[in-house]
XYZ file of C-alpha atoms in Angstrom:
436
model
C 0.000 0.000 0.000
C 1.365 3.452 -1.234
C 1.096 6.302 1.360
C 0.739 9.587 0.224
C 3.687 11.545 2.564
C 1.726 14.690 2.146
C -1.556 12.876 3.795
C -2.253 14.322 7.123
C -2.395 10.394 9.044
C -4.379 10.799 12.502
C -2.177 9.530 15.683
C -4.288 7.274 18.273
C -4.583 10.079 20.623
C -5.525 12.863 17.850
C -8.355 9.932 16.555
C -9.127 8.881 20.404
C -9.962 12.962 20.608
C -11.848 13.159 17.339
C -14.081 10.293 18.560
C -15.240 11.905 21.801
C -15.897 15.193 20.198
C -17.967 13.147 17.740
C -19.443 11.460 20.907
C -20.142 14.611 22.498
C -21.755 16.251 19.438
C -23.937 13.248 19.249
C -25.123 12.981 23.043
C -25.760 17.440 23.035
C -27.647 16.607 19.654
C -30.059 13.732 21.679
C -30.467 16.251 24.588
C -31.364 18.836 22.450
C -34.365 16.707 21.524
C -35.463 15.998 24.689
C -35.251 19.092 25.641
C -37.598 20.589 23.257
C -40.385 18.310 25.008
C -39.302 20.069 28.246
C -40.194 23.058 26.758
C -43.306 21.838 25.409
C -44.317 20.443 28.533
C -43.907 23.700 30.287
C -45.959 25.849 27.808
C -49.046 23.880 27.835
C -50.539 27.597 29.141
C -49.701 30.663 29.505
C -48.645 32.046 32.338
C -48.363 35.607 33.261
C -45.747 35.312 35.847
C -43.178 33.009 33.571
C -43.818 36.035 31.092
C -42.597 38.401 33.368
C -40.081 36.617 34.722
C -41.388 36.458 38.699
C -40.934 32.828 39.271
C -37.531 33.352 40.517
C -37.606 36.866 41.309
C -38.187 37.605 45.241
C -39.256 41.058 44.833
C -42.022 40.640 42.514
C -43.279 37.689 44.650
C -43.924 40.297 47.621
C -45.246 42.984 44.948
C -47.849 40.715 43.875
C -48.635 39.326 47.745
C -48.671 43.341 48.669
C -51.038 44.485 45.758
C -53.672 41.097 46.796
C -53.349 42.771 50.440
C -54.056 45.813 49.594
C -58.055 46.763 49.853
C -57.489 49.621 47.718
C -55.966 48.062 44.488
C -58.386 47.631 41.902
C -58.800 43.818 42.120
C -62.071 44.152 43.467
C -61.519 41.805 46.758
C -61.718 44.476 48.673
C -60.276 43.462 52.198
C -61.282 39.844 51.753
C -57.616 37.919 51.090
C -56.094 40.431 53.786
C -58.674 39.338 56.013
C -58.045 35.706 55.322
C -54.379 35.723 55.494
C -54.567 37.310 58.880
C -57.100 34.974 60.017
C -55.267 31.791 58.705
C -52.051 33.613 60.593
C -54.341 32.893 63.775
C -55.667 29.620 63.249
C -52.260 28.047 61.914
C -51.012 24.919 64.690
C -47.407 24.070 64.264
C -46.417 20.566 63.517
C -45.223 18.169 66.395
C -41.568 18.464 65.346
C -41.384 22.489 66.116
C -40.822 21.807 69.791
C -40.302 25.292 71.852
C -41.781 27.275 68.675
C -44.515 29.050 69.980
C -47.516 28.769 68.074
C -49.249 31.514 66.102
C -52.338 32.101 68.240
C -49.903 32.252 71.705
C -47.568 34.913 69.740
C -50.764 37.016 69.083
C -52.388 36.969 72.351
C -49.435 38.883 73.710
C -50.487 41.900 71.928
C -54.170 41.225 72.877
C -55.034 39.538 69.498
C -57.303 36.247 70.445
C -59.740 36.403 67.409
C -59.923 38.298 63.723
C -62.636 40.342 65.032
C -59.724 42.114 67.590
C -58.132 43.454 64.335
C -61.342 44.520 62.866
C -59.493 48.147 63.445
C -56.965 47.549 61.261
C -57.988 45.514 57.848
C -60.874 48.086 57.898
C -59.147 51.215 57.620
C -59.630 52.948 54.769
C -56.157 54.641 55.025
C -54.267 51.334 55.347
C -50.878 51.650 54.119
C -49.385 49.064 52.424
C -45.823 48.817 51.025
C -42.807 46.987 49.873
C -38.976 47.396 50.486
C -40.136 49.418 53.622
C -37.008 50.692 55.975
C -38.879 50.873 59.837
C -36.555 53.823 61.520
C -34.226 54.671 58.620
C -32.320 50.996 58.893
C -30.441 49.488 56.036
C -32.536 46.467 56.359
C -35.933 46.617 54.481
C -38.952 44.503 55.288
C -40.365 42.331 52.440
C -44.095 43.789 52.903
C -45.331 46.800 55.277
C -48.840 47.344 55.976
C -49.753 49.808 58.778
C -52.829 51.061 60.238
C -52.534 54.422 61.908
C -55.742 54.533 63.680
C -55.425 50.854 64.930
C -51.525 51.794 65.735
C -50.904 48.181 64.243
C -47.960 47.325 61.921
C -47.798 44.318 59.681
C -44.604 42.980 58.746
C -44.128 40.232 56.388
C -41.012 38.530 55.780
C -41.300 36.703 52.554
C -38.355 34.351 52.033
C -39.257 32.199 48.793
C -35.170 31.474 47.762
C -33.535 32.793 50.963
C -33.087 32.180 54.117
C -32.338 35.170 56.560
C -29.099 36.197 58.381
C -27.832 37.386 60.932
C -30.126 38.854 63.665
C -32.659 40.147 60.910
C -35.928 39.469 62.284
C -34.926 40.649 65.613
C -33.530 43.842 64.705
C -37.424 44.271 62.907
C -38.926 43.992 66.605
C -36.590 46.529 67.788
C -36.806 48.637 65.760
C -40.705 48.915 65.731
C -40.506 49.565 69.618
C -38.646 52.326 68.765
C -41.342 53.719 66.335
C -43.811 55.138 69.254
C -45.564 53.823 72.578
C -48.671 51.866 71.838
C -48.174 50.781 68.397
C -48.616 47.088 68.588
C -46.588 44.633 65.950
C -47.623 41.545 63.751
C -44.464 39.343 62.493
C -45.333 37.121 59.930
C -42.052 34.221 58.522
C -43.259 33.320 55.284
C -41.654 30.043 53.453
C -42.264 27.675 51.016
C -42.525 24.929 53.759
C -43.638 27.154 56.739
C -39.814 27.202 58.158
C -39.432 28.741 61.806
C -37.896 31.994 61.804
C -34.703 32.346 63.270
C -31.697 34.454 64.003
C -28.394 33.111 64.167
C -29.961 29.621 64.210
C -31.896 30.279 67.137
C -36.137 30.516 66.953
C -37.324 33.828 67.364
C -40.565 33.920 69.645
C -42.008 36.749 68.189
C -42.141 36.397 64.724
C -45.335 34.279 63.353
C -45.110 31.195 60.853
C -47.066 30.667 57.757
C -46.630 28.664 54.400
C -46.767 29.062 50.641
C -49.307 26.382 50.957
C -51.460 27.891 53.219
C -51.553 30.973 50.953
C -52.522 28.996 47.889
C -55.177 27.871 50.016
C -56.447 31.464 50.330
C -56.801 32.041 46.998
C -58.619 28.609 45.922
C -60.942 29.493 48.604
C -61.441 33.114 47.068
C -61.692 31.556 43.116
C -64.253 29.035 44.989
C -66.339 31.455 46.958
C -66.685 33.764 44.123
C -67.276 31.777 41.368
C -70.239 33.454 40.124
C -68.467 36.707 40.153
C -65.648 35.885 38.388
C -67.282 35.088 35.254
C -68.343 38.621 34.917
C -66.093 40.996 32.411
C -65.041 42.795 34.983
C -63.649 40.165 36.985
C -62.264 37.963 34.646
C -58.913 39.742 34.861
C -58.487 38.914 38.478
C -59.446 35.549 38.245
C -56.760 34.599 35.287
C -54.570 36.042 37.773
C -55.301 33.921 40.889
C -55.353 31.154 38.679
C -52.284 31.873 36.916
C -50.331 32.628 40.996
C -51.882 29.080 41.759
C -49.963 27.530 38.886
C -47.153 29.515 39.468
C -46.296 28.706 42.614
C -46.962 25.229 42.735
C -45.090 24.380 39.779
C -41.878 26.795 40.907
C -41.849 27.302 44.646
C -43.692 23.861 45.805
C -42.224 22.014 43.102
C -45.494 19.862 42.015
C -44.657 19.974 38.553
C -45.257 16.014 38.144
C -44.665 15.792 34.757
C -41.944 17.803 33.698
C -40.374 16.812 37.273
C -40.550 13.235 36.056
C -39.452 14.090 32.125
C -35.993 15.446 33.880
C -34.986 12.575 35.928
C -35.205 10.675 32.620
C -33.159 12.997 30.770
C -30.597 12.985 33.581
C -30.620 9.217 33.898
C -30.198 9.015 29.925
C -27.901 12.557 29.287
C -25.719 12.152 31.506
C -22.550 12.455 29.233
C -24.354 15.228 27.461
C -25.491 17.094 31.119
C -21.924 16.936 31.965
C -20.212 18.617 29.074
C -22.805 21.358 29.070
C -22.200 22.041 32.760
C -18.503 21.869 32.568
C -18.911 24.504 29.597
C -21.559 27.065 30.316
C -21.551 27.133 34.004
C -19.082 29.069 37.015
C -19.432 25.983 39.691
C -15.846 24.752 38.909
C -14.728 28.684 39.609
C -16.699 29.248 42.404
C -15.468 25.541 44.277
C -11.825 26.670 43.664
C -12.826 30.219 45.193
C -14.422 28.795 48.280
C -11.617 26.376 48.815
C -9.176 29.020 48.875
C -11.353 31.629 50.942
C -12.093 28.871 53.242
C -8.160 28.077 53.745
C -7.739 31.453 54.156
C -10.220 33.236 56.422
C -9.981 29.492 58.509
C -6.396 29.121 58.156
C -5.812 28.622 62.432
C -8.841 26.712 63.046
C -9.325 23.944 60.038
C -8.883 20.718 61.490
C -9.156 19.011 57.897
C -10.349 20.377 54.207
C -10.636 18.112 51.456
C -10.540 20.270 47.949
C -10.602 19.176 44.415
C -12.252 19.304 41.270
C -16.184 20.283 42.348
C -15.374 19.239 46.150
C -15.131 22.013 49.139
C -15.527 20.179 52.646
C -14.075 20.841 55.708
C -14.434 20.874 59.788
C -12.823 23.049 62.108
C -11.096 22.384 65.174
C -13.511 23.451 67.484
C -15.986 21.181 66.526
C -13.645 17.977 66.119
C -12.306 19.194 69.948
C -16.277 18.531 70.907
C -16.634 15.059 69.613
C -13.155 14.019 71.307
C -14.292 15.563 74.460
C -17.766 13.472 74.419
C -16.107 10.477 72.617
C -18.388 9.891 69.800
C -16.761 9.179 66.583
C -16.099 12.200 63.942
C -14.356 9.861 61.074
C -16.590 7.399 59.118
C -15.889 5.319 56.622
C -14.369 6.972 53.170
C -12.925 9.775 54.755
C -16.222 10.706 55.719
C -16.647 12.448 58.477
C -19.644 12.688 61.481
C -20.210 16.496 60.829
C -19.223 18.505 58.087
C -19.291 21.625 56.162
C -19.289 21.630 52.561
C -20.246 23.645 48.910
C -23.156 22.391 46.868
C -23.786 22.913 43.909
C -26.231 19.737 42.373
C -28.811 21.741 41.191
C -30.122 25.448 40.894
C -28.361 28.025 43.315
C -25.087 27.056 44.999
C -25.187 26.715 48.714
C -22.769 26.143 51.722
C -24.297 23.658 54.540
C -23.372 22.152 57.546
C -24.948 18.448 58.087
C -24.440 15.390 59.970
C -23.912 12.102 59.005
C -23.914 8.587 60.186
C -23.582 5.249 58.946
C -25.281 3.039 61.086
C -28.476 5.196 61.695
C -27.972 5.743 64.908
C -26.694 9.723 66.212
C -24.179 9.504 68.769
C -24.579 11.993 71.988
C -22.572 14.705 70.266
C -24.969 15.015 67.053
C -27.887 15.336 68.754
C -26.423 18.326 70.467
C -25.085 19.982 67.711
C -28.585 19.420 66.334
C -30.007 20.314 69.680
C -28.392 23.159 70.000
C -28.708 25.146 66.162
C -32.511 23.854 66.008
C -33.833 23.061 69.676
C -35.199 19.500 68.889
C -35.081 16.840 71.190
C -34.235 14.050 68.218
C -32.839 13.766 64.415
C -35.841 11.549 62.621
C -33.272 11.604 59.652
C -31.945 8.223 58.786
C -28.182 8.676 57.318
C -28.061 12.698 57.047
C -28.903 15.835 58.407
C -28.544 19.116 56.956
C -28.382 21.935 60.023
C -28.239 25.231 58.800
C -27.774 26.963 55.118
C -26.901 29.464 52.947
C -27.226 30.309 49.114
C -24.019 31.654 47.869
C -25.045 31.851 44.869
C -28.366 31.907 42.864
C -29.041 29.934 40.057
C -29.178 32.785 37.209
C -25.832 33.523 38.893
C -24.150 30.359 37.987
C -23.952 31.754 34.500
C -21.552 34.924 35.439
C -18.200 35.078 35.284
C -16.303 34.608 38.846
C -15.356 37.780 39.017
C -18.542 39.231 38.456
C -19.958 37.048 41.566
C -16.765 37.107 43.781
C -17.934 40.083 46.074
C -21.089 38.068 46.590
C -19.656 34.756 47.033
C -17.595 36.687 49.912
C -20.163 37.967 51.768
C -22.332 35.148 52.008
C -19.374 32.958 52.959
C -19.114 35.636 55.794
C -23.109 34.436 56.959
C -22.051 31.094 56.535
C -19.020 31.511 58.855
C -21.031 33.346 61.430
C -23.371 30.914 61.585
C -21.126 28.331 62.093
C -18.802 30.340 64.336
C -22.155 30.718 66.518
C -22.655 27.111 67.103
C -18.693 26.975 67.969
C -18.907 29.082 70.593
C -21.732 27.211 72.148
C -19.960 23.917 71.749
C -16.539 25.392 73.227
C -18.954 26.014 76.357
C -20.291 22.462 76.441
C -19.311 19.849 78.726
């Protein structure tokens, strides 16, 4: 056979390389498919929030909330979902696990409120106030949603954490500050959450902030779309109904996550793109940056109290001394099997924003004395019911439109939530330090 010795001839490696390209191009190509039925999926029906881009956008969440509190905005309910949200604020029960969380109705009474009819005052002022992004007594912190009643002397405050989690002493510093606004005004905290969370501030409950769910609101407004039927199907009306409907959908499908069907269409696509999942991710998205950055900020800011930190390619874990010193004082084990260890601190960054978290772990299913008052101690439960882990505390570093930025672009924000993180955790240090 006659070889050409102008003929370019392909080495194994350059033809092993040319392959997986080829590979790659063929897997994106398959995902591409599947992703168009995603898309279909999601479009069934059109939704006025995905238009406007509120699904993951905080702010307009509490703008909409605000404007179906409001009796003066021209959705014709009048007072009727403010009324309801403050009456299911009363009636709300917590569940058996929130031990020492007082519940709504005890929180209330303290102020004198035992029944809706003692705030019949406030919801029926006609020169009810209602606001977002509200500073109390000048402040840098602002409160979610504001809604005061000057001849009731009542303030609502609503903290509306759909993404977030708060920081710091937050909801605390909202009490104070309202005591500061003038003698006889009397305050309403409500913690609003996805999943009803209890409020807290620096991991511990605060007693005087109210709890209430994104399930529990949905609730409302079914009950409204129900109650009203009738009235809805007149011109004027129709508007507001589309729009209850349209929240309904919204929020189950984005903040409660009941999207069945598209839910179920993903964990296919995942199982079966895998290869493909991977290359886009390692392409198109800052997690690789942002590990590296954390691992070095960590080493850094944690340099003289790290008792180990394992770092590599999308892996940032560590535990400091302080809490390692606990477990050898109470003699429970701290290393498990892989390297592994009995509590831990560590990035995440599976899916949508990226988070730092501190969890426990065991192996056998049973919590030794020292996890159960770590747990004890950040959330003021008496046992874990998790089998193998248990996440403790929190915070997003990073949201998931972020993850799209270039690291410097983000850095400023990775640092100061890696600050909350680190008070958080420095927090629960100090109380273990002063353990037996």
């Amino acid at each position: 056979m006659c070889i050409d010795p102008n003929e370019e001839v392909a080495v194994p490696d350059e033809q092993a390389e040319r392959r997986a390209i080829d590979e790659a191009k063929n897997s994106l190509a398959a995902l591409v498919e599947k992703l168009k039925e995603i898309e279909k999926a999601s479009r069934n029906k059109l939704n006025i929030f995905h238009a406007v881009g509120m699904r993951t956008q905080e702010i307009r969440h509490s703008a909409f909330f605000a404007w179906l509190l409001d009796p003066q905005r021209p959705h014709g309910l009048g007072n009727e979902f403010l009324c309801r949200f403050l009456n299911q604020v009363l009636l709300r029960e917590n569940p058996p696990t929130y031990q020492n969380v007082p519940p709504n109705r005890v929180i209330l009474a303290r102020i004198g409120v035992h029944a809706l009819e003692d705030l019949a005052d406030f919801y029926s002022d006609a020169e009810l106030e209602v606001r977002t992004e509200r500073t109390l007594t000048g402040n840098h912190r602002r409160t979610d949603i504001y809604i005061e009643s000057q001849a009731a002397k009542i303030v609502l405050v609503i903290e509306n954490k759909v993404f977030t989690t708060t920081h710091d002493e937050q909801l605390k510093e909202y009490g104070t500050e309202l005591r500061n606004i003038d003698e006889g005004w009397r305050g309403i905290f409500v913690y609003l959450t996805p999943e009803g969370d209890v409020p807290t501030d620096n991991g511990e409950p605060n007693p005087d902030w109210c709890i209430l769910s994104y399930s529990e609101i949905l609730q409302i407004a079914k009950d409204i779309l129900a109650a009203h039927s009738k009235e809805f199907r007149k011109k004027q009306f129709v508007r507001v109904k589309l729009l209850l409907e349209d929240y309904i959908e919204m929020v189950n499908f984005e903040i409660l996550d009941k999207n069945r069907e598209i839910y179920a269409l993903c964990k296919q696509i995942r199982r079966d793109h895998a290869d493909a999942i991977e290359i886009l991710t390692r392409y198109s998205d800052n997690v690789n940056d942002v590990y590296r950055f954390c691992s070095d900020w960590v080493q850094t800011e944690l340099k003289d109290r790290l008792e180990n930190i394992r770092t590599g390619e999308r892996q940032c874990a560590f535990i400091t001394k302080p809490v390692a010193d606990f477990f050898r004082r109470k003699e429970c084990p701290l290393v498990l099997a892989g390297e592994r260890y009995a509590f831990t601190c560590a990035i995440s960054a599976k899916d949508g924003p990226i988070v730092a978290l501190a969890g426990l772990e065991t192996e056998s299913g049973n919590w030794s004395d020292a996890q159960k008052q770590i747990a004890c101690a950040v959330e003021h439960r008496s046992e874990i019911r998790d089998r193998k882990y248990h996440r403790l505390f929190t915070v997003v570093l990073l949201e998931e439109e972020d993850r799209r930025k270039t690291i410097e672009e983000v850095s400023e924000t990775l640092k100061d939530r890696l600050q909350d993180f680190l008070g958080k955790l420095s927090r629960l240090e100090i109380q273990l330090i002063g353990m037996p």
